Short mmCIF file of C-alpha atoms and ligand atoms in Angstrom, two decimals:
data_model
loop_
_atom_site.label_atom_id
_atom_site.label_comp_id
_atom_site.label_asym_id
_atom_site.label_seq_id
_atom_site.Cartn_x
_atom_site.Cartn_y
_atom_site.Cartn_z
CA MET A 1064 158.40 91.41 -34.65
CA LYS A 1065 160.41 88.26 -34.29
CA LEU A 1066 158.90 87.52 -30.94
CA PHE A 1067 155.50 88.12 -32.38
CA ARG A 1068 156.17 85.59 -35.14
CA ILE A 1069 157.37 82.98 -32.70
CA LEU A 1070 154.35 83.57 -30.56
CA LEU A 1071 152.11 83.20 -33.57
CA ILE A 1072 153.68 79.87 -34.44
CA PHE A 1073 153.20 78.64 -30.91
CA LEU A 1074 149.64 79.80 -30.90
CA PHE A 1075 148.88 78.11 -34.20
CA ILE A 1076 150.47 74.71 -33.67
CA PRO A 1077 147.97 73.49 -31.12
CA PHE A 1078 145.17 75.05 -33.10
CA ALA A 1079 146.25 73.33 -36.35
CA ALA A 1080 146.61 70.03 -34.54
CA PHE A 1081 143.14 70.47 -33.14
CA ALA A 1082 141.69 71.24 -36.61
CA ASP A 1083 143.23 68.04 -38.03
CA ASN A 1084 141.84 65.90 -35.26
CA GLN A 1085 138.46 67.48 -35.32
CA PRO A 1086 135.99 64.61 -35.65
CA TRP A 1087 133.86 64.18 -38.75
CA GLN A 1088 130.18 64.91 -38.36
CA VAL A 1089 127.50 63.23 -40.45
CA PHE A 1090 124.69 64.77 -42.47
CA LYS A 1091 122.21 62.14 -43.68
CA SER A 1092 119.97 62.04 -46.73
CA THR A 1093 118.00 59.13 -48.21
CA HIS A 1094 120.88 57.63 -50.20
CA PHE A 1095 123.94 59.44 -48.79
CA LEU A 1096 125.97 59.95 -45.66
CA ILE A 1097 127.83 63.23 -46.01
CA PHE A 1098 130.83 63.56 -43.67
CA PHE A 1099 131.97 67.11 -42.92
CA LYS A 1100 133.80 69.22 -40.37
CA ASN A 1101 133.05 72.92 -40.84
CA ALA A 1102 130.75 73.01 -43.87
CA ASP A 1103 127.63 75.08 -43.18
CA GLU A 1104 124.06 73.95 -43.56
CA THR A 1105 123.55 75.67 -46.93
CA GLN A 1106 126.55 73.85 -48.40
CA LEU A 1107 125.42 70.52 -46.99
CA ASN A 1108 121.87 70.98 -48.22
CA GLU A 1109 123.05 71.91 -51.70
CA LEU A 1110 125.34 68.88 -51.88
CA ALA A 1111 122.64 66.51 -50.58
CA GLN A 1112 120.04 67.91 -52.98
CA LYS A 1113 122.33 67.59 -56.01
CA ALA A 1114 123.43 64.08 -55.02
CA GLU A 1115 119.84 62.89 -54.50
CA GLY A 1116 118.79 64.49 -57.79
CA TYR A 1117 121.60 62.73 -59.66
CA TYR A 1118 120.78 59.45 -57.96
CA ASP A 1119 117.23 59.65 -59.31
CA LYS A 1120 118.35 60.77 -62.75
CA ILE A 1121 121.14 58.21 -63.19
CA THR A 1122 119.10 55.23 -62.00
CA ASP A 1123 116.26 56.42 -64.24
CA ASP A 1124 118.46 57.15 -67.28
CA LEU A 1125 120.09 53.76 -67.03
CA GLY A 1126 116.78 52.14 -66.20
CA PHE A 1127 118.05 50.94 -62.81
CA ASN A 1128 115.41 52.75 -60.76
CA ARG A 1129 113.58 49.55 -59.89
CA PHE A 1130 116.68 48.34 -58.02
CA ASN A 1131 116.79 50.58 -54.97
CA PHE A 1132 120.51 50.25 -54.24
CA TRP A 1133 121.57 52.89 -51.78
CA THR A 1134 119.40 52.97 -48.69
CA TRP A 1135 120.02 52.66 -44.97
CA ASP A 1136 123.26 50.81 -44.27
CA ASN A 1137 123.94 50.75 -47.96
CA ARG A 1138 124.15 54.50 -48.39
CA ALA A 1139 127.06 56.00 -50.36
CA ARG A 1140 129.54 58.10 -48.38
CA ILE A 1141 130.73 61.56 -49.39
CA TYR A 1142 133.62 63.18 -47.52
CA LEU A 1143 133.53 66.95 -47.84
CA PHE A 1144 136.92 68.32 -46.76
CA ASP A 1145 137.14 71.90 -45.49
CA SER A 1146 139.98 72.88 -47.79
CA GLN A 1147 141.74 71.79 -50.96
CA GLN A 1148 144.94 71.51 -48.95
CA GLU A 1149 143.41 69.02 -46.54
CA TYR A 1150 141.84 67.10 -49.45
CA MET A 1151 145.16 66.85 -51.33
CA LYS A 1152 146.97 65.73 -48.20
CA GLU A 1153 144.46 62.93 -47.56
CA THR A 1154 143.97 61.73 -51.14
CA GLY A 1155 147.35 62.47 -52.72
CA ASP A 1156 145.44 64.02 -55.66
CA PRO A 1157 147.01 66.74 -57.84
CA ALA A 1158 145.92 70.39 -57.58
CA TRP A 1159 143.62 70.23 -60.64
CA ALA A 1160 141.44 67.45 -59.16
CA ALA A 1161 138.01 68.46 -57.87
CA GLY A 1162 137.08 65.10 -56.41
CA GLN A 1163 137.47 61.36 -56.73
CA ALA A 1164 135.69 58.11 -55.99
CA GLN A 1165 136.64 54.69 -54.74
CA ILE A 1166 134.15 52.78 -56.84
CA ASN A 1167 134.24 49.48 -54.92
CA SER A 1168 133.66 51.07 -51.56
CA LYS A 1169 131.09 53.63 -52.78
CA LEU A 1170 133.15 56.44 -51.37
CA ILE A 1171 133.38 59.92 -52.92
CA ARG A 1172 135.76 62.62 -51.69
CA THR A 1173 135.87 66.32 -52.45
CA PHE A 1174 136.34 69.71 -50.73
CA ILE A 1175 134.10 72.70 -50.13
CA THR A 1176 135.30 75.02 -52.91
CA ALA A 1177 136.00 72.32 -55.55
CA LYS A 1178 135.29 73.73 -59.02
CA GLY A 1179 133.08 71.68 -61.30
CA PHE A 1180 132.44 69.07 -58.63
CA LEU A 1181 128.68 69.52 -58.32
CA GLU A 1182 128.04 69.76 -62.08
CA ASN A 1183 130.43 67.17 -63.48
CA VAL A 1184 132.58 65.19 -61.05
CA LEU A 1185 129.75 64.16 -58.72
CA PRO A 1186 127.37 62.75 -61.39
CA HIS A 1187 130.33 61.23 -63.27
CA GLU A 1188 131.62 59.30 -60.24
CA MET A 1189 128.12 58.32 -59.11
CA ALA A 1190 127.43 56.87 -62.55
CA HIS A 1191 130.65 54.82 -62.33
CA ILE A 1192 129.52 53.35 -59.02
CA ILE A 1193 125.91 52.67 -60.01
CA PHE A 1194 126.93 51.08 -63.34
CA ARG A 1195 129.48 48.81 -61.66
CA GLU A 1196 126.99 47.79 -58.99
CA MET A 1197 124.80 46.62 -61.85
CA VAL A 1198 127.38 44.80 -64.01
CA GLY A 1199 129.74 43.64 -61.27
CA PHE A 1200 132.82 45.30 -59.77
CA ASN A 1201 135.20 42.59 -60.92
CA ASN A 1202 133.69 41.98 -64.33
CA PRO A 1203 136.60 41.74 -66.80
CA SER A 1204 134.39 42.07 -69.90
CA ILE A 1205 133.74 45.79 -69.44
CA PRO A 1206 136.09 47.89 -71.57
CA LEU A 1207 137.17 51.25 -70.16
CA TRP A 1208 135.25 53.10 -72.90
CA LEU A 1209 132.00 51.66 -71.58
CA ASP A 1210 132.72 52.65 -67.96
CA GLU A 1211 133.76 56.13 -69.05
CA GLY A 1212 130.96 56.47 -71.60
CA VAL A 1213 128.31 55.75 -68.98
CA ALA A 1214 129.97 58.21 -66.57
CA THR A 1215 130.55 61.02 -69.07
CA PHE A 1216 126.96 60.65 -70.27
CA GLN A 1217 125.87 61.95 -66.84
CA GLU A 1218 128.00 65.12 -66.72
CA GLN A 1219 125.91 68.27 -66.73
CA LYS A 1220 128.18 70.56 -68.70
CA SER A 1221 129.13 68.47 -71.69
CA SER A 1222 131.05 70.14 -74.51
CA PHE A 1223 130.16 67.28 -76.83
CA VAL A 1224 128.88 68.18 -80.30
CA LYS A 1225 127.89 65.35 -82.63
CA SER A 1226 128.85 67.24 -85.80
CA ASP A 1227 132.41 67.74 -84.44
CA LEU A 1228 132.70 64.00 -84.10
CA ALA A 1229 131.31 63.52 -87.62
CA ASN A 1230 134.00 65.86 -88.97
CA LYS A 1231 136.71 63.95 -87.16
CA LEU A 1232 135.37 60.68 -88.49
CA LEU A 1233 135.36 62.02 -92.07
CA ARG A 1234 138.90 63.34 -91.69
CA GLY A 1235 140.13 60.01 -90.31
CA ASN A 1236 141.08 61.69 -87.04
CA PHE A 1237 139.24 59.00 -85.13
CA LEU A 1238 139.89 56.04 -82.82
CA ASN A 1239 138.31 52.87 -84.16
CA LEU A 1240 136.46 50.50 -81.85
CA ASP A 1241 139.46 48.17 -81.92
CA ASP A 1242 141.65 51.01 -80.65
CA LEU A 1243 139.11 51.94 -77.99
CA ASN A 1244 138.87 48.34 -76.79
CA LYS A 1245 142.62 48.21 -76.24
CA ILE A 1246 142.70 51.26 -73.96
CA ASN A 1247 142.55 50.36 -70.27
CA ALA A 1248 143.01 52.19 -66.99
CA VAL A 1249 146.78 51.77 -67.17
CA SER A 1250 147.41 52.49 -70.85
CA ILE A 1251 145.19 55.58 -70.93
CA LYS A 1252 147.78 57.44 -68.88
CA THR A 1253 150.17 57.33 -71.85
CA THR A 1254 147.57 57.43 -74.66
CA ASN A 1255 147.59 60.28 -77.16
CA GLY A 1256 144.15 61.65 -77.91
CA VAL A 1257 142.59 61.09 -74.50
CA GLU A 1258 140.00 63.69 -75.42
CA SER A 1259 138.89 61.64 -78.45
CA PHE A 1260 138.71 58.61 -76.21
CA TYR A 1261 136.23 60.31 -73.87
CA THR A 1262 134.19 61.91 -76.65
CA GLU A 1263 133.82 58.63 -78.53
CA SER A 1264 133.06 56.69 -75.33
CA PHE A 1265 130.30 59.17 -74.59
CA SER A 1266 128.99 58.87 -78.15
CA LEU A 1267 128.87 55.05 -78.07
CA VAL A 1268 126.73 55.04 -74.92
CA LYS A 1269 124.57 57.89 -76.19
CA TYR A 1270 124.03 55.94 -79.42
CA LEU A 1271 122.87 52.80 -77.58
CA ILE A 1272 120.50 54.68 -75.28
CA ALA A 1273 119.15 57.19 -77.83
CA GLU A 1274 118.58 54.64 -80.59
CA PHE A 1275 117.39 51.59 -78.65
CA GLY A 1276 116.08 52.99 -75.36
CA LYS A 1277 116.67 52.57 -71.65
CA ASP A 1278 115.05 49.16 -71.23
CA ARG A 1279 117.32 47.67 -73.86
CA PHE A 1280 120.31 49.20 -72.12
CA VAL A 1281 119.30 47.59 -68.81
CA LEU A 1282 119.04 44.25 -70.61
CA PHE A 1283 122.50 44.89 -72.10
CA CYS A 1284 123.88 45.52 -68.58
CA GLN A 1285 122.23 42.34 -67.29
CA ASN A 1286 123.77 40.40 -70.18
CA LEU A 1287 127.18 41.92 -69.44
CA ARG A 1288 126.76 40.87 -65.82
CA ASP A 1289 125.65 37.30 -66.67
CA LYS A 1290 127.68 36.52 -69.81
CA ARG A 1291 130.82 38.46 -68.85
CA ASP A 1292 131.58 38.90 -72.55
CA LEU A 1293 131.15 42.18 -74.44
CA THR A 1294 130.50 40.71 -77.89
CA ARG A 1295 128.00 38.14 -76.64
CA ALA A 1296 126.20 40.75 -74.54
CA LEU A 1297 125.97 43.15 -77.52
CA VAL A 1298 124.87 40.48 -79.99
CA SER A 1299 122.24 38.96 -77.73
CA THR A 1300 120.77 42.32 -76.66
CA TYR A 1301 120.82 44.22 -79.92
CA SER A 1302 120.55 43.04 -83.49
CA PHE A 1303 124.26 43.51 -84.27
CA LYS A 1304 125.98 40.54 -85.93
CA ASP A 1305 129.35 41.26 -84.28
CA LEU A 1306 131.58 44.09 -83.06
CA LYS A 1307 132.26 45.28 -86.63
CA ASP A 1308 128.55 45.56 -87.29
CA PHE A 1309 128.09 47.47 -84.03
CA GLU A 1310 130.88 49.84 -85.01
CA SER A 1311 129.55 50.54 -88.49
CA SER A 1312 126.01 51.18 -87.18
CA TRP A 1313 127.44 53.61 -84.64
CA LYS A 1314 129.42 55.44 -87.34
CA LYS A 1315 126.31 55.71 -89.54
CA TYR A 1316 124.50 57.26 -86.55
CA ILE A 1317 127.30 59.83 -86.10
CA LEU A 1318 127.14 60.82 -89.75
CA ARG A 1319 123.36 61.08 -89.83
ZN1 ZN B 2729 135.56 58.32 -65.09
#
């Protein structure tokens, strides 16, 4: 038995080393390069189809479809790891993570059996990238709620219910716009009520798009890109007088 175990270890070491060094192969679609090792054609086709579908939907929803961002050399890259173990080793992500993106380099990473990746993580991360390509990667005027609102707006299985938010607002169990504006990528890690943060971020973006339309939202993004100032972009795109006015109009919409 012992000998058998030793033999097994010896047999597996070179095999494991080989699996790690196995080169990535590339599966190409119009806007994506999907890197994989042992994924089968069905899995690759499903991923490519979903990603292309989201690309069309997000650029259309945000009104960016006339800017054809991601073609040829400019395609986004998706790394599809064979296993969660390999994914965690490469990314350093915790066990609950289904995928992640490096926004600036248009790189998305996940693994074959990742739960919720195709429905939520993929469109969420793609929206982050597309939005930032529009407003500028190093634009300091974008609050985290706007980045996350745009991204959450694209998730397919949203648990958001407007009347729940209305109840929270009436009960005072609510983050005001001032509070939301103060939350950034660092402070969110220690913020209580992260769930409220995401729900309200979603609602703010939904409010702007549902009430004033896609074209206005594109103009808002262009103003954010050019003015690099949230208040000025909001005031010059929409008819709000200032941030307070924006906030109270949003709250009226929630309670309607
Ligand atoms: Zn996000």
